[in-house]
PDB file of C-alpha atoms in Angstrom:
ATOM      1  CA  MET J1374    -150.873 120.519  -1.573  1.00  0.00           C
ATOM      2  CA  THR J1375    -150.239 121.969   1.923  1.00  0.00           C
ATOM      3  CA  ARG J1376    -148.579 125.441   2.164  1.00  0.00           C
ATOM      4  CA  ILE J1377    -147.482 127.766   4.943  1.00  0.00           C
ATOM      5  CA  ILE J1378    -150.339 130.322   5.154  1.00  0.00           C
ATOM      6  CA  ALA J1379    -148.756 133.409   6.491  1.00  0.00           C
ATOM      7  CA  GLY J1380    -145.516 135.020   7.826  1.00  0.00           C
ATOM      8  CA  ALA J1381    -141.926 134.993   6.748  1.00  0.00           C
ATOM      9  CA  ALA J1382    -142.234 131.675   4.877  1.00  0.00           C
ATOM     10  CA  ARG J1383    -145.663 132.272   3.439  1.00  0.00           C
ATOM     11  CA  GLY J1384    -146.381 130.084   0.443  1.00  0.00           C
ATOM     12  CA  ALA J1385    -143.673 127.495   1.129  1.00  0.00           C
ATOM     13  CA  ARG J1386    -144.910 124.141   0.056  1.00  0.00           C
ATOM     14  CA  LEU J1387    -144.910 121.226   2.498  1.00  0.00           C
ATOM     15  CA  GLU J1388    -144.709 117.549   1.866  1.00  0.00           C
ATOM     16  CA  VAL J1389    -147.460 115.452   3.542  1.00  0.00           C
ATOM     17  CA  PRO J1390    -146.850 111.894   4.747  1.00  0.00           C
ATOM     18  CA  GLY J1391    -149.034 109.152   3.255  1.00  0.00           C
ATOM     19  CA  ALA J1392    -150.991 106.579   5.198  1.00  0.00           C
ATOM     20  CA  GLY J1393    -151.019 106.819   8.958  1.00  0.00           C
ATOM     21  CA  THR J1394    -151.187 110.736   9.283  1.00  0.00           C
ATOM     22  CA  ARG J1395    -154.021 113.238   9.085  1.00  0.00           C
ATOM     23  CA  PRO J1396    -152.886 116.680   8.118  1.00  0.00           C
ATOM     24  CA  THR J1397    -154.721 119.609   9.579  1.00  0.00           C
ATOM     25  CA  SER J1398    -156.624 121.182   6.770  1.00  0.00           C
ATOM     26  CA  ASP J1399    -155.731 124.756   5.600  1.00  0.00           C
ATOM     27  CA  ARG J1400    -159.105 126.088   6.675  1.00  0.00           C
ATOM     28  CA  VAL J1401    -158.614 124.754  10.226  1.00  0.00           C
ATOM     29  CA  ARG J1402    -155.098 126.055  10.372  1.00  0.00           C
ATOM     30  CA  GLU J1403    -156.117 129.446   9.181  1.00  0.00           C
ATOM     31  CA  SER J1404    -158.844 129.736  11.858  1.00  0.00           C
ATOM     32  CA  LEU J1405    -156.571 128.239  14.619  1.00  0.00           C
ATOM     33  CA  PHE J1406    -153.704 130.630  13.897  1.00  0.00           C
ATOM     34  CA  GLY J1407    -155.986 133.674  13.663  1.00  0.00           C
ATOM     35  CA  SER J1408    -157.330 132.773  17.089  1.00  0.00           C
ATOM     36  CA  LEU J1409    -153.732 132.251  18.479  1.00  0.00           C
ATOM     37  CA  GLU J1410    -152.582 135.552  17.125  1.00  0.00           C
ATOM     38  CA  SER J1411    -155.560 137.285  18.751  1.00  0.00           C
ATOM     39  CA  LEU J1412    -154.278 135.932  22.097  1.00  0.00           C
ATOM     40  CA  SER J1413    -150.675 136.995  21.226  1.00  0.00           C
ATOM     41  CA  ALA J1414    -149.664 133.371  21.797  1.00  0.00           C
ATOM     42  CA  ILE J1415    -147.301 132.934  18.884  1.00  0.00           C
ATOM     43  CA  SER J1416    -144.702 135.725  18.779  1.00  0.00           C
ATOM     44  CA  GLY J1417    -141.586 134.609  20.665  1.00  0.00           C
ATOM     45  CA  ALA J1418    -143.219 131.357  21.759  1.00  0.00           C
ATOM     46  CA  ARG J1419    -141.410 128.052  22.436  1.00  0.00           C
ATOM     47  CA  VAL J1420    -143.510 125.697  20.415  1.00  0.00           C
ATOM     48  CA  LEU J1421    -143.961 121.879  20.821  1.00  0.00           C
ATOM     49  CA  ASP J1422    -145.646 120.003  18.005  1.00  0.00           C
ATOM     50  CA  LEU J1423    -146.611 116.479  19.150  1.00  0.00           C
ATOM     51  CA  TYR J1424    -147.648 113.742  16.622  1.00  0.00           C
ATOM     52  CA  ALA J1425    -146.213 116.205  14.203  1.00  0.00           C
ATOM     53  CA  GLY J1426    -147.136 114.480  10.854  1.00  0.00           C
ATOM     54  CA  SER J1427    -145.896 116.970   8.245  1.00  0.00           C
ATOM     55  CA  GLY J1428    -144.913 119.579  10.901  1.00  0.00           C
ATOM     56  CA  ALA J1429    -147.288 122.093   9.483  1.00  0.00           C
ATOM     57  CA  LEU J1430    -148.581 123.485  12.786  1.00  0.00           C
ATOM     58  CA  GLY J1431    -145.100 124.060  14.300  1.00  0.00           C
ATOM     59  CA  LEU J1432    -143.731 125.409  11.027  1.00  0.00           C
ATOM     60  CA  GLU J1433    -146.619 127.779  10.600  1.00  0.00           C
ATOM     61  CA  SER J1434    -145.774 129.086  14.106  1.00  0.00           C
ATOM     62  CA  LEU J1435    -142.161 129.613  13.154  1.00  0.00           C
ATOM     63  CA  SER J1436    -143.211 131.472  10.095  1.00  0.00           C
ATOM     64  CA  ARG J1437    -145.453 133.689  12.200  1.00  0.00           C
ATOM     65  CA  GLY J1438    -142.724 134.639  14.721  1.00  0.00           C
ATOM     66  CA  ALA J1439    -142.368 131.758  17.227  1.00  0.00           C
ATOM     67  CA  ALA J1440    -138.939 131.667  18.780  1.00  0.00           C
ATOM     68  CA  SER J1441    -138.343 127.882  18.510  1.00  0.00           C
ATOM     69  CA  ALA J1442    -140.156 124.665  17.721  1.00  0.00           C
ATOM     70  CA  GLU J1443    -139.739 121.035  18.667  1.00  0.00           C
ATOM     71  CA  PHE J1444    -141.381 118.376  16.568  1.00  0.00           C
ATOM     72  CA  VAL J1445    -142.165 114.930  17.860  1.00  0.00           C
ATOM     73  CA  GLU J1446    -143.075 112.164  15.328  1.00  0.00           C
ATOM     74  CA  ARG J1447    -142.597 108.441  15.881  1.00  0.00           C
ATOM     75  CA  GLY J1448    -142.836 107.341  12.186  1.00  0.00           C
ATOM     76  CA  ARG J1449    -139.490 107.272  10.451  1.00  0.00           C
ATOM     77  CA  GLN J1450    -140.799 108.365   7.069  1.00  0.00           C
ATOM     78  CA  ALA J1451    -142.952 111.125   8.590  1.00  0.00           C
ATOM     79  CA  ALA J1452    -140.022 112.371  10.691  1.00  0.00           C
ATOM     80  CA  ALA J1453    -137.894 112.569   7.576  1.00  0.00           C
ATOM     81  CA  ILE J1454    -140.627 114.566   5.857  1.00  0.00           C
ATOM     82  CA  VAL J1455    -140.769 117.042   8.844  1.00  0.00           C
ATOM     83  CA  ARG J1456    -137.078 117.465   8.462  1.00  0.00           C
ATOM     84  CA  ARG J1457    -137.282 118.249   4.874  1.00  0.00           C
ATOM     85  CA  ASN J1458    -140.209 120.596   5.456  1.00  0.00           C
ATOM     86  CA  ALA J1459    -138.416 122.377   8.230  1.00  0.00           C
ATOM     87  CA  ALA J1460    -135.474 122.949   5.891  1.00  0.00           C
ATOM     88  CA  VAL J1461    -137.731 124.369   3.102  1.00  0.00           C
ATOM     89  CA  VAL J1462    -139.426 126.698   5.539  1.00  0.00           C
ATOM     90  CA  ALA J1463    -136.114 127.852   7.102  1.00  0.00           C
ATOM     91  CA  LYS J1464    -134.718 128.651   3.697  1.00  0.00           C
ATOM     92  CA  ALA J1465    -137.964 130.434   2.556  1.00  0.00           C
ATOM     93  CA  GLY J1466    -138.225 132.548   5.655  1.00  0.00           C
ATOM     94  CA  GLY J1467    -134.659 132.927   6.884  1.00  0.00           C
ATOM     95  CA  LEU J1468    -135.694 130.998   9.973  1.00  0.00           C
ATOM     96  CA  THR J1469    -134.142 128.483  12.357  1.00  0.00           C
ATOM     97  CA  PRO J1470    -135.654 125.158  11.351  1.00  0.00           C
ATOM     98  CA  GLY J1471    -136.436 123.692  14.697  1.00  0.00           C
ATOM     99  CA  ARG J1472    -135.573 120.204  16.053  1.00  0.00           C
ATOM    100  CA  VAL J1473    -137.218 116.962  15.058  1.00  0.00           C
ATOM    101  CA  HIS J1474    -137.348 114.062  17.489  1.00  0.00           C
ATOM    102  CA  GLU J1475    -138.101 110.605  16.037  1.00  0.00           C
ATOM    103  CA  SER J1476    -139.773 109.286  19.213  1.00  0.00           C
ATOM    104  CA  ALA J1477    -143.045 108.135  20.630  1.00  0.00           C
ATOM    105  CA  VAL J1478    -144.747 111.041  22.187  1.00  0.00           C
ATOM    106  CA  HIS J1479    -145.117 109.818  25.617  1.00  0.00           C
ATOM    107  CA  THR J1480    -141.404 108.664  25.686  1.00  0.00           C
ATOM    108  CA  PHE J1481    -140.354 112.054  24.658  1.00  0.00           C
ATOM    109  CA  LEU J1482    -142.467 113.898  27.251  1.00  0.00           C
ATOM    110  CA  LEU J1483    -141.079 111.802  30.099  1.00  0.00           C
ATOM    111  CA  ARG J1484    -137.516 112.939  29.226  1.00  0.00           C
ATOM    112  CA  ALA J1485    -138.028 116.408  27.859  1.00  0.00           C
ATOM    113  CA  THR J1486    -137.202 119.684  29.507  1.00  0.00           C
ATOM    114  CA  GLY J1487    -139.418 122.763  29.022  1.00  0.00           C
ATOM    115  CA  PRO J1488    -140.827 125.194  29.370  1.00  0.00           C
ATOM    116  CA  PHE J1489    -143.071 125.301  26.351  1.00  0.00           C
ATOM    117  CA  ASP J1490    -145.472 128.212  25.620  1.00  0.00           C
ATOM    118  CA  LEU J1491    -147.587 126.764  22.784  1.00  0.00           C
ATOM    119  CA  VAL J1492    -148.325 123.064  22.369  1.00  0.00           C
ATOM    120  CA  PHE J1493    -150.085 121.273  19.489  1.00  0.00           C
ATOM    121  CA  THR J1494    -151.180 117.663  20.005  1.00  0.00           C
ATOM    122  CA  ASP J1495    -152.819 116.004  16.940  1.00  0.00           C
ATOM    123  CA  PRO J1496    -152.881 112.267  17.843  1.00  0.00           C
ATOM    124  CA  PRO J1497    -154.203 109.530  15.739  1.00  0.00           C
ATOM    125  CA  TYR J1498    -157.962 109.253  16.027  1.00  0.00           C
ATOM    126  CA  ASP J1499    -157.543 105.727  17.385  1.00  0.00           C
ATOM    127  CA  LEU J1500    -155.473 106.867  20.411  1.00  0.00           C
ATOM    128  CA  ASP J1501    -157.524 105.820  23.400  1.00  0.00           C
ATOM    129  CA  ASP J1502    -158.670 108.144  26.113  1.00  0.00           C
ATOM    130  CA  ALA J1503    -156.316 106.857  28.703  1.00  0.00           C
ATOM    131  CA  ALA J1504    -153.267 107.360  26.529  1.00  0.00           C
ATOM    132  CA  MET J1505    -154.396 110.866  25.730  1.00  0.00           C
ATOM    133  CA  THR J1506    -154.754 111.640  29.449  1.00  0.00           C
ATOM    134  CA  ALA J1507    -151.316 110.173  30.121  1.00  0.00           C
ATOM    135  CA  ASP J1508    -149.764 112.490  27.504  1.00  0.00           C
ATOM    136  CA  LEU J1509    -151.488 115.494  29.049  1.00  0.00           C
ATOM    137  CA  VAL J1510    -150.258 114.575  32.571  1.00  0.00           C
ATOM    138  CA  ALA J1511    -146.700 114.059  31.287  1.00  0.00           C
ATOM    139  CA  LEU J1512    -146.913 117.373  29.323  1.00  0.00           C
ATOM    140  CA  ALA J1513    -148.143 119.546  32.218  1.00  0.00           C
ATOM    141  CA  PRO J1514    -144.737 119.971  34.038  1.00  0.00           C
ATOM    142  CA  LEU J1515    -143.160 121.084  30.816  1.00  0.00           C
ATOM    143  CA  LEU J1516    -145.527 124.086  30.314  1.00  0.00           C
ATOM    144  CA  SER J1517    -144.867 127.790  31.113  1.00  0.00           C
ATOM    145  CA  SER J1518    -147.433 129.354  33.466  1.00  0.00           C
ATOM    146  CA  ASP J1519    -149.340 131.137  30.614  1.00  0.00           C
ATOM    147  CA  ALA J1520    -149.013 128.280  28.050  1.00  0.00           C
ATOM    148  CA  VAL J1521    -151.704 127.433  25.499  1.00  0.00           C
ATOM    149  CA  VAL J1522    -152.323 123.736  24.665  1.00  0.00           C
ATOM    150  CA  VAL J1523    -154.394 122.961  21.517  1.00  0.00           C
ATOM    151  CA  VAL J1524    -155.742 119.311  21.091  1.00  0.00           C
ATOM    152  CA  GLU J1525    -157.110 118.203  17.745  1.00  0.00           C
ATOM    153  CA  ARG J1526    -159.323 115.009  17.606  1.00  0.00           C
ATOM    154  CA  ALA J1527    -162.308 113.626  15.907  1.00  0.00           C
ATOM    155  CA  ARG J1528    -165.490 115.479  16.783  1.00  0.00           C
ATOM    156  CA  ARG J1529    -166.940 112.225  18.076  1.00  0.00           C
ATOM    157  CA  SER J1530    -164.103 111.760  20.490  1.00  0.00           C
ATOM    158  CA  THR J1531    -164.415 112.108  24.265  1.00  0.00           C
ATOM    159  CA  PRO J1532    -163.132 115.638  25.270  1.00  0.00           C
ATOM    160  CA  PRO J1533    -159.615 115.531  26.666  1.00  0.00           C
ATOM    161  CA  ASP J1534    -159.426 115.165  30.426  1.00  0.00           C
ATOM    162  CA  PHE J1535    -157.574 118.372  31.104  1.00  0.00           C
ATOM    163  CA  ALA J1536    -158.404 118.426  34.721  1.00  0.00           C
ATOM    164  CA  ALA J1537    -156.276 115.285  35.408  1.00  0.00           C
ATOM    165  CA  ALA J1538    -153.347 117.307  34.208  1.00  0.00           C
ATOM    166  CA  GLY J1539    -154.009 120.479  36.123  1.00  0.00           C
ATOM    167  CA  LEU J1540    -155.174 122.235  32.970  1.00  0.00           C
ATOM    168  CA  GLU J1541    -158.416 124.130  32.311  1.00  0.00           C
ATOM    169  CA  GLN J1542    -160.330 124.223  28.984  1.00  0.00           C
ATOM    170  CA  PHE J1543    -161.160 127.683  27.752  1.00  0.00           C
ATOM    171  CA  ARG J1544    -162.250 127.041  24.214  1.00  0.00           C
ATOM    172  CA  GLU J1545    -163.737 124.391  21.944  1.00  0.00           C
ATOM    173  CA  LYS J1546    -164.404 124.714  18.222  1.00  0.00           C
ATOM    174  CA  SER J1547    -165.605 122.206  15.660  1.00  0.00           C
ATOM    175  CA  TYR J1548    -165.003 122.154  11.882  1.00  0.00           C
ATOM    176  CA  GLY J1549    -166.927 119.304  10.278  1.00  0.00           C
ATOM    177  CA  ASP J1550    -165.582 116.129  11.784  1.00  0.00           C
ATOM    178  CA  THR J1551    -162.719 117.769  13.477  1.00  0.00           C
ATOM    179  CA  THR J1552    -162.763 119.501  16.974  1.00  0.00           C
ATOM    180  CA  LEU J1553    -160.041 121.656  18.596  1.00  0.00           C
ATOM    181  CA  TRP J1554    -159.968 121.885  22.307  1.00  0.00           C
ATOM    182  CA  TRP J1555    -157.933 124.683  23.924  1.00  0.00           C
ATOM    183  CA  ALA J1556    -156.526 124.677  27.482  1.00  0.00           C
ATOM    184  CA  GLU J1557    -154.164 126.440  29.758  1.00  0.00           C
ATOM    185  CA  PRO J1558    -152.556 125.805  33.186  1.00  0.00           C
ATOM    186  CA  VAL J1559    -155.100 126.374  35.937  1.00  0.00           C
ATOM    187  CA  GLU J1560    -152.845 128.980  37.548  1.00  0.00           C
ATOM    188  CA  SER J1561    -152.793 131.059  34.289  1.00  0.00           C
ATOM    189  CA  SER J1562    -153.566 134.707  35.036  1.00  0.00           C
ATOM    190  CA  ASP J1563    -154.584 135.641  31.410  1.00  0.00           C
ATOM    191  CA  THR J1564    -157.915 137.133  32.036  1.00  0.00           C
ATOM    192  CA  ASP J1565    -158.455 137.662  28.265  1.00  0.00           C
ATOM    193  CA  ARG J1566    -159.154 133.957  27.749  1.00  0.00           C
ATOM    194  CA  GLN J1567    -162.883 133.342  28.121  1.00  0.00           C
ATOM    195  CA  PRO J1568    -164.442 129.847  28.016  1.00  0.00           C
ATOM    196  CA  ALA J1569    -166.180 129.255  24.740  1.00  0.00           C
ATOM    197  CA  THR J1570    -167.826 126.500  22.799  1.00  0.00           C
ATOM    198  CA  GLU J1571    -168.433 126.898  19.131  1.00  0.00           C
ATOM    199  CA  SER J1572    -169.315 124.679  16.142  1.00  0.00           C
ATOM    200  CA  GLN J1573    -168.525 125.404  12.645  1.00  0.00           C
ATOM    201  CA  SER J1574    -169.472 123.288   9.683  1.00  0.00           C
ATOM    202  CA  ARG J1575    -167.186 123.362   6.695  1.00  0.00           C
TER     203      ARG J1575
END
């Protein structure tokens, strides 16, 4: 069972899609959001949750004080689950539920308007490197100047090509078979973000 970890909707239960999705574990989410809060990256943020799955990352952000969230999920069943989860979280925390887009991620990015301050992208592990790079290039114009982008992929995957999109990696952390890569626009002036590479076995 997946739950909202903290904030206004703490404890709200989330449905998880079946085959074809890979929910971020509670342990990874707890570490991720602790780090984001240390950067003051959540409160008031405009959030974009790509390859949303259950919507847990964007919904956790709303529970913790994000201003808005957009969820992008191509699968019809998964998109319906995100909508139900968003309604549950909104009711539990007295929050705006966010908007769900049933669309391929790249198609959405080509027509979307930003800016977004916090972006999660958790693509299927079999998404090839060229498609991942194309997503990042399409995403870059939609980011605010101090945005944070978090990419979740298999630990064995090639690191995202942030440079192709005008982004700069400033953190990498592994949890078992999962790695999170963090990046920001090159022009970001946030001097508190220091490059770091960490591994953590869970």
